[in-house]
Short mmCIF file of C-alpha atoms in Angstrom, two decimals:
data_model
loop_
_atom_site.label_atom_id
_atom_site.label_comp_id
_atom_site.label_asym_id
_atom_site.label_seq_id
_atom_site.Cartn_x
_atom_site.Cartn_y
_atom_site.Cartn_z
CA UNK A 8 69.24 74.33 84.90
CA UNK A 9 70.48 77.01 87.31
CA UNK A 10 71.37 75.97 90.82
CA UNK A 11 69.62 77.81 93.66
CA UNK A 12 72.96 78.92 95.05
CA UNK A 13 73.76 80.64 91.82
CA UNK A 14 70.30 82.05 91.16
CA UNK A 15 69.69 84.03 94.36
CA UNK A 16 72.09 86.61 95.83
CA UNK A 17 71.67 85.45 99.45
CA UNK A 18 72.28 81.79 98.57
CA UNK A 19 75.22 82.79 96.38
CA UNK A 20 76.72 84.85 99.21
CA UNK A 21 76.21 81.98 101.67
CA UNK A 22 78.01 79.57 99.35
CA UNK A 23 80.89 82.01 98.81
CA UNK A 24 81.28 82.48 102.56
CA UNK A 25 81.13 78.73 103.24
CA UNK A 26 83.72 78.05 100.57
CA UNK A 27 85.94 80.84 101.87
CA UNK A 28 85.83 79.64 105.47
CA UNK A 29 86.80 76.15 104.34
CA UNK A 30 89.68 77.69 102.41
CA UNK A 31 90.79 79.60 105.52
CA UNK A 32 90.84 76.44 107.64
CA UNK A 33 92.80 74.47 105.05
CA UNK A 34 95.43 77.16 104.73
CA UNK A 35 95.65 77.54 108.50
CA UNK A 36 96.52 73.85 108.69
CA UNK A 37 99.10 74.26 105.92
CA UNK A 38 100.81 77.31 107.44
CA UNK A 39 100.76 76.09 111.03
CA UNK A 40 103.68 73.90 109.97
CA UNK A 41 105.75 76.90 108.93
CA UNK A 42 104.72 79.04 111.91
CA UNK A 43 105.72 76.40 114.47
CA UNK A 44 108.77 74.99 112.67
CA UNK A 45 111.00 77.08 114.95
CA UNK A 46 109.74 74.97 117.88
CA UNK A 47 109.34 71.44 116.52
CA UNK A 48 112.45 71.33 114.30
CA UNK A 49 114.64 70.02 117.18
CA UNK A 50 112.00 67.38 118.03
CA UNK A 51 112.26 65.72 114.61
CA UNK A 52 115.83 66.75 113.69
CA UNK A 53 117.86 66.95 116.94
CA UNK A 54 121.25 67.13 115.22
CA UNK A 55 122.95 70.31 113.96
CA UNK A 56 122.69 74.08 114.33
CA UNK A 57 119.34 75.94 114.40
CA UNK A 58 119.82 76.88 110.73
CA UNK A 59 120.51 73.24 109.81
CA UNK A 60 117.40 72.11 111.70
CA UNK A 61 115.31 74.70 109.88
CA UNK A 62 116.80 73.52 106.60
CA UNK A 63 115.48 70.02 107.31
CA UNK A 64 111.97 71.25 108.13
CA UNK A 65 112.09 73.57 105.10
CA UNK A 66 113.02 70.58 102.93
CA UNK A 67 109.89 68.72 104.08
CA UNK A 68 107.90 71.94 103.55
CA UNK A 69 109.23 71.98 99.97
CA UNK A 70 108.50 68.27 99.42
CA UNK A 71 104.91 68.91 100.51
CA UNK A 72 104.74 71.44 97.69
CA UNK A 73 105.91 68.80 95.23
CA UNK A 74 102.68 66.90 95.95
CA UNK A 75 100.58 69.92 95.06
CA UNK A 76 100.71 69.24 91.30
CA UNK A 77 99.46 65.71 91.97
CA UNK A 78 96.66 67.10 94.11
CA UNK A 79 95.84 69.72 91.48
CA UNK A 80 95.64 67.04 88.80
CA UNK A 81 93.60 64.58 90.88
CA UNK A 82 91.15 67.01 92.47
CA UNK A 83 91.06 69.36 89.48
CA UNK A 84 90.02 66.57 87.12
CA UNK A 85 87.58 65.33 89.78
CA UNK A 86 86.07 68.82 90.11
CA UNK A 87 85.65 69.18 86.35
CA UNK A 88 83.91 65.81 86.11
CA UNK A 89 81.96 65.53 89.38
CA UNK A 90 81.57 69.10 90.59
CA UNK A 91 83.42 71.82 92.48
CA UNK A 92 81.62 71.02 95.72
CA UNK A 93 82.55 67.33 95.72
CA UNK A 94 86.24 68.14 95.19
CA UNK A 95 86.25 70.76 97.96
CA UNK A 96 84.75 68.24 100.39
CA UNK A 97 87.46 65.71 99.57
CA UNK A 98 90.17 68.33 99.95
CA UNK A 99 89.20 69.32 103.47
CA UNK A 100 89.00 65.65 104.57
CA UNK A 101 92.60 65.10 103.46
CA UNK A 102 93.80 68.20 105.30
CA UNK A 103 92.15 67.09 108.54
CA UNK A 104 93.89 63.71 108.32
CA UNK A 105 97.30 65.27 107.72
CA UNK A 106 96.96 67.63 110.68
CA UNK A 107 95.96 64.81 113.02
CA UNK A 108 98.97 62.77 111.93
CA UNK A 109 101.39 65.63 112.69
CA UNK A 110 99.77 66.23 116.09
CA UNK A 111 100.07 62.55 117.06
CA UNK A 112 103.55 61.71 115.73
CA UNK A 113 106.16 61.06 118.47
CA UNK A 114 109.55 62.75 118.27
CA UNK A 115 112.92 61.41 117.10
CA UNK A 116 113.93 60.56 120.67
CA UNK A 117 111.10 58.00 120.92
CA UNK A 118 110.82 56.39 117.48
CA UNK A 119 113.98 57.46 115.67
CA UNK A 120 113.88 58.04 111.91
CA UNK A 121 110.21 57.01 111.82
CA UNK A 122 109.41 60.43 113.30
CA UNK A 123 110.59 62.56 110.36
CA UNK A 124 109.21 59.87 108.01
CA UNK A 125 105.70 60.26 109.46
CA UNK A 126 106.07 64.04 109.37
CA UNK A 127 106.90 63.73 105.69
CA UNK A 128 103.86 61.51 105.01
CA UNK A 129 101.58 64.00 106.76
CA UNK A 130 102.92 66.85 104.64
CA UNK A 131 102.48 64.78 101.47
CA UNK A 132 98.81 64.29 102.34
CA UNK A 133 98.43 67.99 103.06
CA UNK A 134 100.23 68.79 99.83
CA UNK A 135 97.67 66.81 97.83
CA UNK A 136 94.92 68.63 99.72
CA UNK A 137 96.09 72.20 99.11
CA UNK A 138 97.10 71.32 95.56
CA UNK A 139 93.51 70.47 94.79
CA UNK A 140 92.10 73.22 97.00
CA UNK A 141 93.63 76.13 95.12
CA UNK A 142 92.36 75.41 91.62
CA UNK A 143 88.98 74.17 92.76
CA UNK A 144 88.30 77.02 95.18
CA UNK A 145 89.54 79.59 92.65
CA UNK A 146 87.13 78.11 90.12
CA UNK A 147 84.28 77.92 92.62
CA UNK A 148 84.58 81.53 93.80
CA UNK A 149 85.03 82.87 90.27
CA UNK A 150 82.01 80.96 88.95
CA UNK A 151 79.83 81.87 91.93
CA UNK A 152 80.57 85.58 91.57
CA UNK A 153 78.79 87.63 88.93
CA UNK A 154 80.89 89.28 86.23
CA UNK A 155 80.46 92.77 87.68
CA UNK A 156 82.15 91.96 90.99
CA UNK A 157 84.16 88.88 90.03
CA UNK A 158 87.52 90.42 90.97
CA UNK A 159 86.23 91.46 94.40
CA UNK A 160 84.71 88.10 95.34
CA UNK A 161 87.58 86.08 93.89
CA UNK A 162 90.01 88.08 96.05
CA UNK A 163 88.51 86.25 99.02
CA UNK A 164 90.58 83.24 98.06
CA UNK A 165 93.86 84.93 98.97
CA UNK A 166 92.13 86.89 101.75
CA UNK A 167 91.26 83.59 103.42
CA UNK A 168 94.57 82.04 102.40
CA UNK A 169 96.40 84.86 104.19
CA UNK A 170 93.78 84.71 106.92
CA UNK A 171 94.88 81.11 107.51
CA UNK A 172 98.44 82.34 108.01
CA UNK A 173 97.18 85.05 110.33
CA UNK A 174 95.16 82.54 112.33
CA UNK A 175 98.25 80.34 112.69
CA UNK A 176 100.13 83.37 114.05
CA UNK A 177 97.26 84.17 116.46
CA UNK A 178 97.47 80.66 117.86
CA UNK A 179 101.25 81.00 118.08
CA UNK A 180 101.04 84.32 119.92
CA UNK A 181 98.48 82.87 122.32
CA UNK A 182 100.61 79.83 123.08
CA UNK A 183 103.71 81.99 123.52
CA UNK A 184 101.86 83.91 126.22
CA UNK A 185 100.58 80.92 128.20
CA UNK A 186 103.45 78.45 127.72
CA UNK A 187 107.16 78.70 128.33
CA UNK A 188 109.57 78.23 125.40
CA UNK A 189 110.48 74.85 126.87
CA UNK A 190 106.83 73.75 127.00
CA UNK A 191 106.29 74.93 123.43
CA UNK A 192 109.29 72.92 122.28
CA UNK A 193 108.26 69.80 124.20
CA UNK A 194 104.53 69.53 123.48
CA UNK A 195 102.90 72.92 122.91
CA UNK A 196 103.65 72.91 119.18
CA UNK A 197 101.19 70.01 118.79
CA UNK A 198 98.22 72.12 119.93
CA UNK A 199 97.79 74.10 116.67
CA UNK A 200 97.57 70.90 114.64
CA UNK A 201 94.84 69.55 116.91
CA UNK A 202 92.98 72.84 116.50
CA UNK A 203 93.38 72.60 112.73
CA UNK A 204 91.98 69.07 112.57
CA UNK A 205 88.93 70.04 114.64
CA UNK A 206 88.35 73.20 112.59
CA UNK A 207 88.54 71.14 109.40
CA UNK A 208 85.61 69.04 110.61
CA UNK A 209 83.62 72.26 111.03
CA UNK A 210 84.62 73.37 107.54
CA UNK A 211 83.49 70.00 106.21
CA UNK A 212 80.03 70.61 107.68
CA UNK A 213 79.81 74.06 106.06
CA UNK A 214 80.85 72.75 102.68
CA UNK A 215 78.19 70.04 102.70
CA UNK A 216 75.64 72.88 102.61
CA UNK A 217 77.24 74.81 99.72
CA UNK A 218 75.52 75.05 96.36
CA UNK A 219 77.10 73.87 93.13
CA UNK A 220 78.02 76.56 90.59
CA UNK A 221 75.67 77.36 87.73
CA UNK A 222 78.48 77.05 85.19
CA UNK A 223 79.18 73.43 86.14
CA UNK A 224 75.50 72.48 86.33
CA UNK A 225 74.81 74.06 82.92
CA UNK A 226 77.71 72.08 81.45
CA UNK A 227 76.33 68.85 82.94
CA UNK A 228 72.83 69.72 81.76
CA UNK A 229 74.13 70.32 78.23
CA UNK A 230 75.92 66.97 78.20
CA UNK A 231 72.81 65.19 79.49
CA UNK A 232 70.65 66.92 76.87
CA UNK A 233 73.03 65.84 74.11
CA UNK A 234 72.86 62.23 75.26
CA UNK A 235 69.07 62.39 75.49
CA UNK A 236 68.88 63.79 71.96
CA UNK A 237 70.38 60.60 70.61
CA UNK A 238 74.09 61.33 70.34
CA UNK A 239 75.03 58.14 72.13
CA UNK A 240 77.28 57.08 69.30
CA UNK A 241 79.29 60.32 69.33
CA UNK A 242 83.01 59.93 70.05
CA UNK A 243 83.88 60.03 73.73
CA UNK A 244 85.36 63.35 74.86
CA UNK A 245 89.14 63.37 75.29
CA UNK A 246 90.68 62.88 78.74
CA UNK A 247 91.13 65.86 81.01
CA UNK A 248 94.87 66.15 80.39
CA UNK A 249 94.37 66.05 76.61
CA UNK A 250 91.74 68.75 76.94
CA UNK A 251 94.13 70.86 78.99
CA UNK A 252 96.86 70.53 76.37
CA UNK A 253 94.46 72.01 73.84
CA UNK A 254 95.00 75.34 75.64
CA UNK A 255 98.81 75.70 75.65
CA UNK A 256 98.81 79.51 75.62
CA UNK A 257 96.56 79.69 78.69
CA UNK A 258 98.68 77.10 80.51
CA UNK A 259 101.91 78.97 79.82
CA UNK A 260 100.27 82.24 80.85
CA UNK A 261 99.36 80.74 84.24
CA UNK A 262 102.96 79.59 84.71
CA UNK A 263 104.36 82.98 83.75
CA UNK A 264 102.06 85.12 85.85
CA UNK A 265 102.50 82.79 88.87
CA UNK A 266 106.31 82.55 88.78
CA UNK A 267 107.23 85.89 90.35
CA UNK A 268 104.06 86.20 92.40
CA UNK A 269 104.37 82.96 94.32
CA UNK A 270 108.08 83.45 95.07
CA UNK A 271 107.52 87.01 96.31
CA UNK A 272 104.51 85.91 98.36
CA UNK A 273 106.35 83.16 100.22
CA UNK A 274 109.42 85.36 100.66
CA UNK A 275 107.49 88.12 102.43
CA UNK A 276 105.11 85.87 104.39
CA UNK A 277 106.31 82.45 105.55
CA UNK A 278 110.04 83.09 105.14
CA UNK A 279 109.89 86.66 106.49
CA UNK A 280 109.31 85.40 110.04
CA UNK A 281 112.49 83.33 109.93
CA UNK A 282 114.36 86.16 108.18
CA UNK A 283 113.50 88.47 111.08
CA UNK A 284 115.00 85.96 113.54
CA UNK A 285 117.96 84.60 111.57
CA UNK A 286 119.07 87.74 109.74
CA UNK A 287 117.61 90.84 111.40
CA UNK A 288 118.18 89.49 114.92
CA UNK A 289 114.68 89.78 116.41
CA UNK A 290 113.47 87.32 119.03
CA UNK A 291 111.06 84.57 117.99
CA UNK A 292 108.28 86.28 119.92
CA UNK A 293 108.89 89.69 118.33
CA UNK A 294 109.17 88.17 114.86
CA UNK A 295 105.80 86.47 115.39
CA UNK A 296 104.22 89.72 116.58
CA UNK A 297 105.58 91.67 113.59
CA UNK A 298 104.36 88.99 111.18
CA UNK A 299 100.92 89.05 112.79
CA UNK A 300 100.58 92.83 112.49
CA UNK A 301 101.79 92.82 108.89
CA UNK A 302 99.43 90.03 107.81
CA UNK A 303 96.47 91.76 109.50
CA UNK A 304 97.09 94.87 107.38
CA UNK A 305 97.80 92.89 104.21
CA UNK A 306 94.39 91.18 104.43
CA UNK A 307 92.74 94.54 103.70
CA UNK A 308 94.64 94.93 100.45
CA UNK A 309 93.02 91.85 98.86
CA UNK A 310 89.38 93.00 98.45
CA UNK A 311 90.48 96.60 97.75
CA UNK A 312 92.71 95.62 94.83
CA UNK A 313 90.25 92.94 93.71
CA UNK A 314 87.52 95.58 93.49
CA UNK A 315 89.93 97.94 91.71
CA UNK A 316 90.52 95.28 89.05
CA UNK A 317 86.77 95.20 88.37
CA UNK A 318 87.01 98.90 87.46
CA UNK A 319 90.39 99.26 85.70
CA UNK A 320 91.02 95.69 84.53
CA UNK A 321 93.26 92.88 85.75
CA UNK A 322 96.35 93.75 83.72
CA UNK A 323 97.11 97.17 85.32
CA UNK A 324 96.97 95.62 88.80
CA UNK A 325 99.35 92.82 87.75
CA UNK A 326 101.72 95.39 86.22
CA UNK A 327 101.79 97.23 89.55
CA UNK A 328 103.10 94.08 91.19
CA UNK A 329 105.57 93.23 88.43
CA UNK A 330 107.19 96.67 88.35
CA UNK A 331 107.20 97.09 92.15
CA UNK A 332 108.68 93.66 92.84
CA UNK A 333 111.34 94.00 90.15
CA UNK A 334 112.55 97.39 91.36
CA UNK A 335 111.91 97.07 95.09
CA UNK A 336 112.87 93.59 96.28
CA UNK A 337 116.64 94.04 96.69
CA UNK A 338 116.59 97.44 98.45
CA UNK A 339 113.71 96.38 100.69
CA UNK A 340 115.37 93.16 101.85
CA UNK A 341 118.64 95.01 102.44
CA UNK A 342 116.84 97.52 104.65
CA UNK A 343 114.98 94.73 106.46
CA UNK A 344 118.22 92.87 107.14
CA UNK A 345 119.83 95.98 108.64
CA UNK A 346 117.00 97.22 110.87
CA UNK A 347 116.54 96.41 114.53
CA UNK A 348 113.46 98.59 114.90
CA UNK A 349 110.23 96.56 114.98
CA UNK A 350 108.12 99.39 113.52
CA UNK A 351 110.51 99.87 110.62
CA UNK A 352 110.52 96.13 109.95
CA UNK A 353 106.71 96.02 110.00
CA UNK A 354 106.47 99.03 107.67
CA UNK A 355 108.86 97.49 105.17
CA UNK A 356 106.93 94.22 105.12
CA UNK A 357 103.58 96.03 104.75
CA UNK A 358 105.00 97.89 101.75
CA UNK A 359 106.23 94.61 100.28
CA UNK A 360 102.89 92.88 100.74
CA UNK A 361 100.99 95.81 99.24
CA UNK A 362 103.01 95.30 96.07
CA UNK A 363 102.59 91.51 96.23
CA UNK A 364 98.82 92.01 96.60
CA UNK A 365 98.79 93.23 93.01
CA UNK A 366 99.28 89.53 92.21
CA UNK A 367 97.51 87.75 95.08
CA UNK A 368 94.28 89.75 95.02
CA UNK A 369 93.39 88.77 91.43
CA UNK A 370 95.41 85.62 90.94
CA UNK A 371 92.35 83.38 91.11
CA UNK A 372 90.10 85.32 88.77
CA UNK A 373 92.75 85.94 86.09
CA UNK A 374 93.50 82.24 85.82
CA UNK A 375 89.84 81.23 85.88
CA UNK A 376 89.06 83.67 83.07
CA UNK A 377 91.60 81.93 80.82
CA UNK A 378 89.83 78.54 80.63
CA UNK A 379 86.42 77.16 79.56
CA UNK A 380 84.16 75.51 82.13
CA UNK A 381 84.92 71.87 81.30
CA UNK A 382 88.65 72.24 82.03
CA UNK A 383 88.71 75.26 84.35
CA UNK A 384 89.54 73.66 87.73
CA UNK A 385 92.36 71.57 86.26
CA UNK A 386 93.58 74.44 84.08
CA UNK A 387 93.77 76.83 87.00
CA UNK A 388 95.19 74.33 89.48
CA UNK A 389 97.78 72.18 87.70
CA UNK A 390 100.09 74.76 86.05
CA UNK A 391 99.80 76.91 89.16
CA UNK A 392 100.70 73.99 91.43
CA UNK A 393 103.70 73.01 89.29
CA UNK A 394 105.02 76.57 89.36
CA UNK A 395 104.45 76.97 93.09
CA UNK A 396 106.13 73.63 93.79
CA UNK A 397 109.26 74.69 91.92
CA UNK A 398 109.50 78.30 93.07
CA UNK A 399 107.17 79.03 96.00
CA UNK A 400 107.67 75.80 97.91
CA UNK A 401 111.46 76.03 97.67
CA UNK A 402 111.68 79.71 98.63
CA UNK A 403 112.57 79.04 102.26
CA UNK A 404 115.05 76.34 101.40
CA UNK A 405 116.83 78.41 98.75
CA UNK A 406 116.96 81.42 101.09
CA UNK A 407 118.30 79.41 104.02
CA UNK A 408 120.80 77.60 101.80
CA UNK A 409 122.12 80.92 100.48
CA UNK A 410 122.44 82.23 104.03
CA UNK A 411 124.19 79.05 105.16
CA UNK A 412 126.68 79.50 102.31
CA UNK A 413 127.32 83.14 103.21
CA UNK A 414 125.73 84.55 100.02
CA UNK A 415 122.31 85.58 101.31
CA UNK A 416 121.98 88.49 98.88
CA UNK A 417 121.93 86.05 95.97
CA UNK A 418 118.44 85.12 97.09
CA UNK A 419 117.34 88.79 96.84
CA UNK A 420 118.39 88.87 93.18
CA UNK A 421 116.79 85.49 92.53
CA UNK A 422 113.40 86.87 93.65
CA UNK A 423 113.97 89.98 91.53
CA UNK A 424 114.76 87.95 88.40
CA UNK A 425 111.60 85.85 88.76
CA UNK A 426 109.48 88.97 89.29
CA UNK A 427 110.93 90.46 86.12
CA UNK A 428 110.03 87.35 84.10
CA UNK A 429 106.45 87.63 85.31
CA UNK A 430 106.45 91.34 84.47
CA UNK A 431 107.25 90.42 80.86
CA UNK A 432 104.21 88.11 80.82
CA UNK A 433 101.93 90.80 82.26
CA UNK A 434 103.20 93.28 79.67
CA UNK A 435 102.40 90.99 76.73
CA UNK A 436 99.18 89.33 77.94
CA UNK A 437 95.73 90.54 76.92
CA UNK A 438 93.14 91.83 79.36
CA UNK A 439 91.35 88.73 80.69
CA UNK A 440 88.39 90.69 82.06
CA UNK A 441 87.37 91.72 78.54
CA UNK A 442 88.28 88.41 76.90
CA UNK A 443 87.02 86.07 79.64
CA UNK A 444 86.12 82.44 78.88
CA UNK A 445 83.54 82.69 81.68
CA UNK A 446 79.84 83.42 81.29
CA UNK A 447 78.75 87.03 82.00
CA UNK A 448 76.83 85.90 85.08
#
């Protein structure tokens, strides 16, 4: 049985767009925390220097990432058993709840240590949400897209992921224009989380009208047909985790190809804004403006490189990232640290994100092509989430810690080393486009 959404191009496109918009809203909610940390850090952590306050908020940012593997396991297994659509609906509900909690939590001055505790709980909820969102949405977009343009359509995952960051910066720029720095620090930082919660409700409505993927429905139809044919006494299928462990090579490949990509991505996106303030010496407002311009350009790279991978294969595009990040990270960050010219800073970050887009643009489709339908959402999400929690989620904290210790350049080499490890994986891996575990259409 083929679902209508999968059978007709217009319905398929509508489902892809609905799923992508939901993805954008979820990632806006996630990144609003990082974008506004410069303003609410003193509210929850009034003691210490600005760098120490940012370290505390970065620690909670990192802890939120530690919940992503749990979310990937819970929602990934749920998606493989009950459908991609059902898991995506649950994910957006969790994100809305986390955003509302952050918006409503009083500061340290009013409720003491309960304030950072509630902030932590909210980020844990959001961590579960985005942990499940990544693997499920990557699976959904990859399965909805036909084989011919799978790289292009799957690139919309990171396009909307980065679009969420861009939207958070748009809100920040708007609030910086209408509110004073004092007002932003007192109450204005709560506004983006209210916006995120309301937008999540809209995304929930869109996702209720998405179609289920043909791949999942065919799997369910096959299982139902087997039961109807009289195989009721057949052994029960193994649990989802046992099924996943039957694909150790694919799991390790996801870890290896994610390692350098996620660390480079968070270095040149979420941490770059703080780097421009703390290291390069730009004002908060100018750092926000530079980040906005850079992200707006970087969005265009995703579908372009995704479409390129449909023509030349996934592996050459990944190699572009691996080689560029290994050779270019240290000199680029050194130049960025030394410049006081906003245009030079923006150009350097655009160059960095072009290289990083060799990973982000096809990250979803490469991982989805490694796993069979019955374990795809969990297989894509869990090893990715574990790797991101260890390396991506701690990027800001490691960078700020190195700066606080007076050895900031150590972080540059740390990013380089991780990129090189991923490069080795790209060099040895086979071309997933030609050896895909996914159906041709």
